[in-house]
């Protein structure tokens, strides 16, 4: 693995929060141990009145619970030596002092070299701008990159206002709007799969592809998050930030190079080519029992489920619908992209051959942490006569010799931000374009329909996708790599 050459001081705002404990601290530990950022200091800051020793205890407990492997004293010591803590109440000047002390330590260790700064804003949306201005007051903008968590506004006006205020302090090339979906190995495999293989790119268009599904059901409910969700809903929380970004990887034209700039340009072209999201192409749902929860109105119109049809008006995709679905308290948790190919004429096959009876051929990407791909197709069943059955070829990351090098989403994205690589991050122009395309829906949302927890959402989803059918739940299961062949 490539080393991180430049030393970094990383400041985590909201360092005692849930995201920091579950993802950020374990990710930083892994990056240090993988020698991907050997020269660094990690400064935690939050409302909690802790000292560095107490933060060290908190960080170790987080890595023991959510990281990988046993955290022995010997293993923890190198990372512990890099940790510092300063309460938010100490003010901008105190934070600046700790940052500069850490920078001095790094230059003393490795010689006169420019030390980068990475500020991770693991804070509620309303607090993000306060942190941005605090960084300006502390004079910590120079040589800095800032990672921001979603939501990036709630509509076009708020997104523009947010971006304008951020740009008063940071240039756009310093800002990294994080989407952990795109940090997954499988999301980048889409680019490799499409553009490195002469087999698939020639058929990646409206002449051969019938429709595409991006399906991210979740089994979890909204316990403890209802206040946040009441002002957000599934569309703002999941579709604009996650599903549309995956769609862009699926639909973009080949970039001139795999550099961040050209990839960002092609993603933006996809968003600009999208037709406005019309309410009649959207199904909104709310699971039974959501209303009446703490901080939820009895007549709440907030959707906990959404399915929609997206149309892209360009030469590659005209007439090919993209169906997106996500929601809470659904039957399964999954992250699936499914490409259905157009079916060939089947007139040559005799009656009873099963030709075409099990739907079209599909290429499926599973965006789970252990990514998988599957290509399904018809083949002849062994024996007399022409009887067909659906077969599949499958590939899993765990089957490769390099499976131990797989970085989890936050590990990859933090590392990319330090390297200044915007490939997997969302731009200001991209997010504003998506909010612009969403205005018709946001201004005139369809009524929410009830659905039973543990189901696949409201029944209207079947009319939305007709004459096609949703791929989930799968009729066939993923092959167990540990199973022995019969």
XYZ file of C-alpha atoms in Angstrom:
486
model
C 0.000 0.000 0.000
C 1.123 3.522 -0.789
C 2.374 5.519 2.186
C 1.010 8.937 3.062
C 4.126 11.091 2.578
C 2.867 14.364 4.054
C 2.413 14.480 7.838
C -1.027 15.539 9.059
C -2.706 16.996 12.107
C -6.300 15.704 12.142
C -8.926 17.521 14.204
C -12.177 15.655 14.890
C -14.999 18.003 15.861
C -17.613 15.995 17.750
C -14.948 13.504 18.834
C -17.089 11.973 21.593
C -20.125 11.443 19.335
C -21.529 8.250 17.857
C -19.936 8.590 14.402
C -16.496 9.232 15.870
C -16.757 6.194 18.138
C -18.211 3.816 15.560
C -16.290 4.830 12.457
C -13.734 7.620 12.667
C -11.497 6.534 15.536
C -11.340 2.868 14.368
C -10.639 4.131 10.824
C -7.749 6.316 11.960
C -6.285 3.437 13.974
C -6.399 1.201 10.894
C -4.793 3.855 8.672
C -1.939 4.311 11.140
C -1.414 0.546 11.429
C -1.529 0.121 7.643
C 1.213 2.763 7.343
C -1.120 4.917 5.243
C -0.617 7.902 7.544
C 2.399 7.097 9.696
C 3.189 10.701 10.665
C 0.134 12.248 12.245
C -1.504 13.650 15.329
C -5.220 13.257 16.119
C -6.886 16.014 18.143
C -10.363 15.415 19.505
C -12.626 18.301 20.444
C -16.239 18.359 21.617
C -18.552 19.785 24.271
C -17.411 17.122 26.755
C -15.029 18.457 29.421
C -12.298 15.831 29.093
C -8.524 15.847 29.166
C -6.259 13.895 26.811
C -5.984 10.938 29.186
C -9.778 10.605 29.453
C -10.141 10.924 25.680
C -7.547 8.188 25.253
C -9.702 5.872 27.392
C -12.801 6.762 25.342
C -10.976 6.235 22.044
C -9.604 2.862 23.099
C -13.053 1.689 24.233
C -14.467 2.761 20.844
C -11.793 0.860 18.922
C -12.258 -2.215 21.113
C -16.014 -2.212 20.447
C -16.137 -1.183 16.800
C -12.654 -1.870 15.408
C -11.048 -5.120 14.294
C -8.959 -7.423 16.429
C -7.939 -7.280 20.058
C -6.618 -3.968 21.357
C -3.662 -4.928 23.523
C -1.568 -2.373 25.405
C 1.260 -3.002 22.969
C -0.980 -2.437 19.944
C -2.633 0.653 21.401
C 0.504 2.466 22.537
C 1.639 3.851 19.104
C -1.826 5.257 18.369
C -2.336 6.526 21.906
C 0.853 8.591 21.599
C -0.745 10.475 18.704
C -3.943 11.491 20.551
C -4.730 14.893 22.055
C -7.940 16.490 23.341
C -9.190 20.038 23.839
C -12.771 20.909 24.911
C -14.751 23.186 22.591
C -15.307 25.570 25.490
C -11.586 26.363 25.570
C -12.119 28.462 22.433
C -10.470 28.856 18.998
C -7.127 30.137 20.285
C -6.672 27.113 22.579
C -7.433 24.762 19.672
C -4.934 26.626 17.498
C -2.271 26.249 20.200
C -2.732 22.474 20.361
C -2.619 22.188 16.544
C 0.597 24.191 16.395
C 2.156 22.156 19.212
C 1.390 18.976 17.249
C 2.831 20.472 14.078
C 6.003 21.379 15.943
C 6.273 17.833 17.281
C 5.958 16.384 13.770
C 8.569 18.677 12.249
C 10.921 17.896 15.157
C 10.492 14.161 14.454
C 10.800 14.108 10.673
C 12.500 17.377 9.755
C 11.335 20.616 8.117
C 8.294 19.627 6.080
C 4.901 21.205 5.491
C 2.314 19.685 7.827
C -1.214 19.334 6.439
C -4.386 19.888 8.424
C -7.547 17.814 8.146
C -10.670 18.988 9.959
C -13.469 16.407 10.243
C -16.832 17.992 11.096
C -18.613 15.130 12.867
C -21.230 17.549 14.196
C -24.976 18.207 13.663
C -25.778 20.182 10.470
C -26.653 23.356 12.381
C -23.265 23.320 14.113
C -21.200 22.853 10.942
C -21.077 26.540 10.014
C -20.133 27.477 13.578
C -17.146 25.153 13.272
C -16.214 26.627 9.873
C -16.126 30.112 11.396
C -14.255 28.830 14.449
C -11.551 27.496 12.148
C -11.321 30.919 10.518
C -11.067 32.599 13.937
C -8.345 30.128 14.963
C -6.399 30.797 11.731
C -6.503 27.083 10.878
C -7.648 27.430 7.246
C -4.233 27.577 5.582
C -2.921 24.153 4.398
C -6.243 22.650 5.532
C -8.882 20.335 4.161
C -12.333 20.039 5.724
C -14.621 16.990 5.605
C -18.340 17.734 5.945
C -21.102 15.231 6.692
C -24.538 15.272 5.058
C -27.089 16.776 4.739
C -25.714 19.424 2.388
C -28.777 21.632 2.666
C -32.416 20.557 2.491
C -33.346 22.268 -0.790
C -31.738 24.439 -3.474
C -31.877 27.688 -1.503
C -30.383 26.222 1.685
C -27.682 24.332 -0.261
C -26.621 27.511 -2.044
C -26.595 29.455 1.225
C -24.537 26.725 2.913
C -22.023 26.541 0.065
C -21.713 30.331 -0.140
C -20.959 30.584 3.572
C -18.454 27.709 3.484
C -16.738 29.329 0.479
C -16.247 32.528 2.479
C -13.709 30.542 4.525
C -12.567 27.571 2.406
C -11.989 27.248 -1.328
C -14.002 24.508 -3.019
C -10.901 22.369 -3.538
C -10.418 22.332 0.265
C -13.960 21.014 0.916
C -14.766 17.280 0.961
C -18.498 16.473 1.255
C -18.419 12.868 2.358
C -20.693 10.083 1.116
C -19.661 6.784 2.695
C -21.551 4.822 0.002
C -18.970 5.864 -2.577
C -16.115 4.845 -0.302
C -17.027 1.199 -0.628
C -14.810 -1.020 -2.753
C -17.790 -2.125 -4.829
C -18.702 1.427 -5.874
C -15.256 1.922 -7.369
C -15.456 -1.537 -8.911
C -18.216 -0.115 -11.100
C -15.670 2.215 -12.717
C -13.140 -0.598 -13.148
C -15.771 -2.970 -14.466
C -17.103 -0.486 -17.020
C -13.987 1.193 -18.312
C -11.310 -1.511 -18.079
C -13.219 -4.225 -19.960
C -13.973 -4.264 -23.656
C -16.764 -6.751 -22.967
C -19.145 -4.436 -21.093
C -18.634 -0.787 -22.037
C -19.933 -1.315 -25.626
C -23.266 -2.587 -24.271
C -23.582 0.001 -21.452
C -26.313 2.013 -23.150
C -29.994 2.213 -24.168
C -29.527 -0.257 -27.029
C -28.777 -3.154 -24.674
C -29.910 -2.129 -21.164
C -33.615 -2.218 -20.396
C -33.661 -0.629 -16.931
C -31.534 -0.191 -13.810
C -32.424 -0.594 -10.120
C -30.559 0.902 -7.175
C -32.070 -0.647 -4.063
C -30.986 0.188 -0.499
C -33.578 -1.198 1.958
C -32.801 -1.032 5.682
C -34.223 -3.106 8.527
C -33.487 -0.497 11.192
C -36.129 1.949 12.363
C -35.665 5.520 13.538
C -35.383 5.027 17.266
C -33.556 8.053 18.658
C -33.421 9.812 15.277
C -37.032 10.911 14.851
C -36.299 14.590 15.539
C -33.668 14.637 12.789
C -35.881 12.657 10.411
C -38.930 14.900 10.879
C -37.006 17.730 9.223
C -35.377 15.490 6.629
C -37.155 12.334 5.439
C -35.848 9.497 3.287
C -35.494 11.553 0.090
C -33.258 14.228 1.616
C -31.413 11.769 3.854
C -30.677 8.987 1.376
C -31.573 9.751 -2.230
C -29.833 13.063 -2.880
C -26.719 12.158 -0.931
C -26.285 8.419 -1.535
C -28.379 6.864 -4.277
C -27.928 9.671 -6.819
C -24.165 9.525 -6.345
C -24.164 5.790 -7.087
C -26.402 6.464 -10.106
C -23.808 8.914 -11.425
C -21.100 6.232 -11.361
C -23.463 3.913 -13.221
C -24.491 6.426 -15.873
C -21.479 8.690 -16.463
C -19.587 8.880 -19.734
C -15.971 7.677 -19.792
C -13.823 10.422 -18.229
C -10.698 11.594 -20.048
C -8.666 10.200 -17.138
C -9.478 8.651 -13.759
C -8.370 11.877 -12.075
C -10.833 13.591 -9.696
C -11.481 16.549 -12.018
C -12.630 14.618 -15.111
C -14.684 12.163 -13.020
C -16.395 15.043 -11.241
C -17.189 16.678 -14.581
C -18.831 13.518 -15.917
C -20.881 13.010 -12.735
C -22.104 16.596 -12.987
C -23.136 16.026 -16.623
C -25.310 13.108 -15.471
C -27.074 15.310 -12.911
C -27.597 18.055 -15.472
C -29.029 15.533 -17.946
C -31.600 14.216 -15.457
C -35.213 15.183 -15.978
C -36.775 16.982 -13.003
C -38.104 14.513 -10.411
C -41.883 14.654 -10.945
C -44.246 13.694 -8.093
C -46.120 11.156 -10.266
C -42.857 9.166 -10.575
C -42.440 8.916 -6.795
C -43.949 6.683 -4.090
C -43.543 7.942 -0.529
C -44.248 5.678 2.442
C -44.280 5.703 6.228
C -44.062 2.607 8.375
C -46.830 1.827 10.821
C -45.995 3.054 14.312
C -43.806 5.984 13.214
C -46.455 8.540 14.142
C -46.960 9.049 17.840
C -43.271 8.516 18.593
C -41.456 11.142 20.616
C -41.127 14.393 18.621
C -43.302 13.073 15.763
C -46.590 14.794 14.990
C -49.741 12.649 14.926
C -50.330 13.781 11.325
C -46.664 13.628 10.243
C -46.173 13.585 6.470
C -42.496 12.601 6.696
C -41.549 9.661 4.498
C -39.547 6.800 5.985
C -39.592 5.085 2.572
C -39.229 6.339 -0.973
C -39.165 4.781 -4.421
C -38.803 6.804 -7.603
C -38.155 6.651 -11.310
C -35.277 8.749 -12.640
C -34.904 9.521 -16.342
C -31.694 10.735 -17.970
C -32.060 12.721 -21.181
C -28.905 12.028 -23.125
C -27.927 9.825 -26.058
C -26.645 6.986 -23.894
C -29.657 6.651 -21.586
C -32.734 8.138 -23.269
C -35.693 5.827 -22.574
C -33.896 3.737 -19.901
C -35.583 4.191 -16.501
C -33.520 4.118 -13.301
C -35.566 2.906 -10.322
C -34.381 3.895 -6.852
C -35.745 2.520 -3.575
C -34.787 2.959 0.070
C -36.582 2.929 3.403
C -36.566 2.023 7.065
C -37.999 -1.101 8.724
C -38.076 -3.094 5.486
C -37.836 -6.857 5.064
C -34.070 -7.016 4.454
C -31.034 -4.817 4.617
C -29.154 -4.648 1.314
C -27.267 -2.356 -1.073
C -27.860 -3.627 -4.572
C -27.405 -2.239 -8.082
C -29.121 -4.395 -10.676
C -28.840 -3.868 -14.452
C -31.471 -5.652 -16.543
C -30.452 -6.297 -20.144
C -32.911 -6.271 -23.022
C -34.223 -9.686 -23.961
C -33.469 -11.157 -27.380
C -36.154 -12.503 -29.737
C -36.993 -15.992 -28.512
C -39.082 -17.334 -31.397
C -36.631 -20.159 -32.198
C -37.090 -21.865 -28.815
C -39.847 -24.471 -28.549
C -42.754 -24.185 -26.127
C -41.797 -25.479 -22.705
C -38.125 -24.601 -23.097
C -38.345 -22.026 -20.255
C -36.748 -19.393 -22.499
C -37.527 -15.961 -21.087
C -39.653 -17.318 -18.234
C -37.252 -16.211 -15.487
C -36.869 -12.627 -16.571
C -34.028 -10.856 -18.350
C -30.315 -11.337 -17.863
C -29.008 -9.253 -14.968
C -25.680 -7.829 -13.872
C -25.791 -7.269 -10.105
C -23.433 -5.315 -7.859
C -23.686 -5.853 -4.115
C -22.308 -2.764 -2.353
C -21.992 -4.509 1.011
C -18.681 -4.321 2.840
C -17.677 -7.661 1.290
C -18.532 -6.635 -2.268
C -19.834 -9.110 -4.826
C -20.870 -9.132 -8.470
C -23.095 -11.555 -10.311
C -23.978 -12.001 -13.987
C -27.080 -14.109 -14.602
C -27.949 -15.679 -17.963
C -29.833 -18.576 -19.531
C -28.067 -21.835 -20.247
C -29.147 -25.276 -21.407
C -30.018 -27.744 -18.664
C -28.048 -30.995 -19.121
C -30.104 -33.797 -20.610
C -32.293 -34.442 -23.640
C -34.231 -31.660 -25.369
C -33.850 -27.888 -25.148
C -34.650 -26.986 -21.547
C -33.163 -23.721 -20.271
C -32.419 -22.585 -16.743
C -31.017 -19.430 -15.169
C -27.314 -19.679 -14.301
C -24.933 -17.131 -12.808
C -21.269 -16.260 -12.626
C -20.259 -14.662 -9.336
C -17.231 -12.822 -8.046
C -16.559 -11.767 -4.450
C -13.793 -9.532 -3.130
C -13.027 -12.100 -0.426
C -12.047 -14.566 -3.152
C -9.081 -12.429 -4.262
C -5.550 -12.639 -2.896
C -5.713 -8.911 -2.063
C -8.830 -9.147 0.107
C -6.804 -8.184 3.180
C -6.096 -4.779 1.626
C -9.754 -3.767 1.417
C -10.307 -0.446 3.150
C -13.640 0.283 4.759
C -15.501 3.341 3.505
C -14.377 5.849 6.121
C -10.796 4.588 6.017
C -10.645 5.127 2.269
C -12.381 8.499 2.280
C -10.256 9.984 5.069
C -7.151 8.784 3.234
C -8.414 10.216 -0.073
C -9.165 13.587 1.541
C -5.632 13.805 2.932
C -4.300 13.089 -0.559
C -6.610 15.788 -1.982
C -8.488 13.253 -4.133
C -12.080 14.457 -4.743
C -13.118 11.453 -6.874
C -15.471 9.959 -4.285
C -16.768 13.245 -2.849
C -19.686 15.477 -3.811
C -19.098 18.920 -5.316
C -21.012 22.118 -4.595
C -22.204 22.269 -8.221
C -23.324 18.625 -8.126
C -25.347 18.936 -4.938
C -26.970 22.183 -6.082
C -27.947 20.605 -9.408
C -29.594 17.678 -7.615
C -31.602 20.023 -5.388
C -32.641 21.963 -8.491
C -33.892 18.740 -10.128
C -35.789 17.928 -6.901
C -37.757 21.181 -6.637
C -40.960 19.873 -8.242
C -41.117 16.979 -5.770
C -40.175 19.030 -2.713
C -42.735 21.727 -3.559
C -45.554 19.257 -4.248
C -44.819 15.916 -2.525
C -47.155 12.997 -3.029
C -49.032 11.839 0.116
C -47.286 9.222 2.232
C -48.733 5.711 2.093
C -48.591 3.386 5.055
C -46.651 0.142 5.001
C -46.207 -2.679 7.462
C -42.830 -2.876 9.230
C -40.926 -5.840 7.823
C -42.512 -5.534 4.359
C -41.010 -4.152 1.138
C -42.892 -0.851 1.292
C -46.270 0.390 0.012
C -47.989 -1.700 -2.667
C -47.849 1.253 -5.097
C -44.180 0.460 -5.770
C -45.299 -2.324 -8.112
C -47.284 0.093 -10.268
C -44.284 2.446 -10.328
C -41.950 -0.156 -11.815
C -44.481 -2.011 -14.027
C -44.135 -3.775 -16.444
C -40.868 -4.676 -14.705
C -40.479 -6.173 -11.237
C -38.279 -5.341 -8.263
C -35.228 -7.586 -8.012
C -35.357 -7.728 -4.218
C -36.184 -10.083 -2.667
C -33.878 -12.307 -4.738
C -35.248 -15.612 -5.998
C -31.697 -16.976 -5.942
C -29.158 -16.589 -3.155
C -25.527 -15.578 -3.371
C -23.236 -18.543 -3.653
C -21.448 -19.515 -0.461
C -17.697 -19.366 -1.257
C -17.040 -21.942 1.471
C -19.516 -24.485 0.111
C -18.122 -27.525 -1.679
C -19.386 -28.280 -5.134
C -21.545 -31.303 -5.685
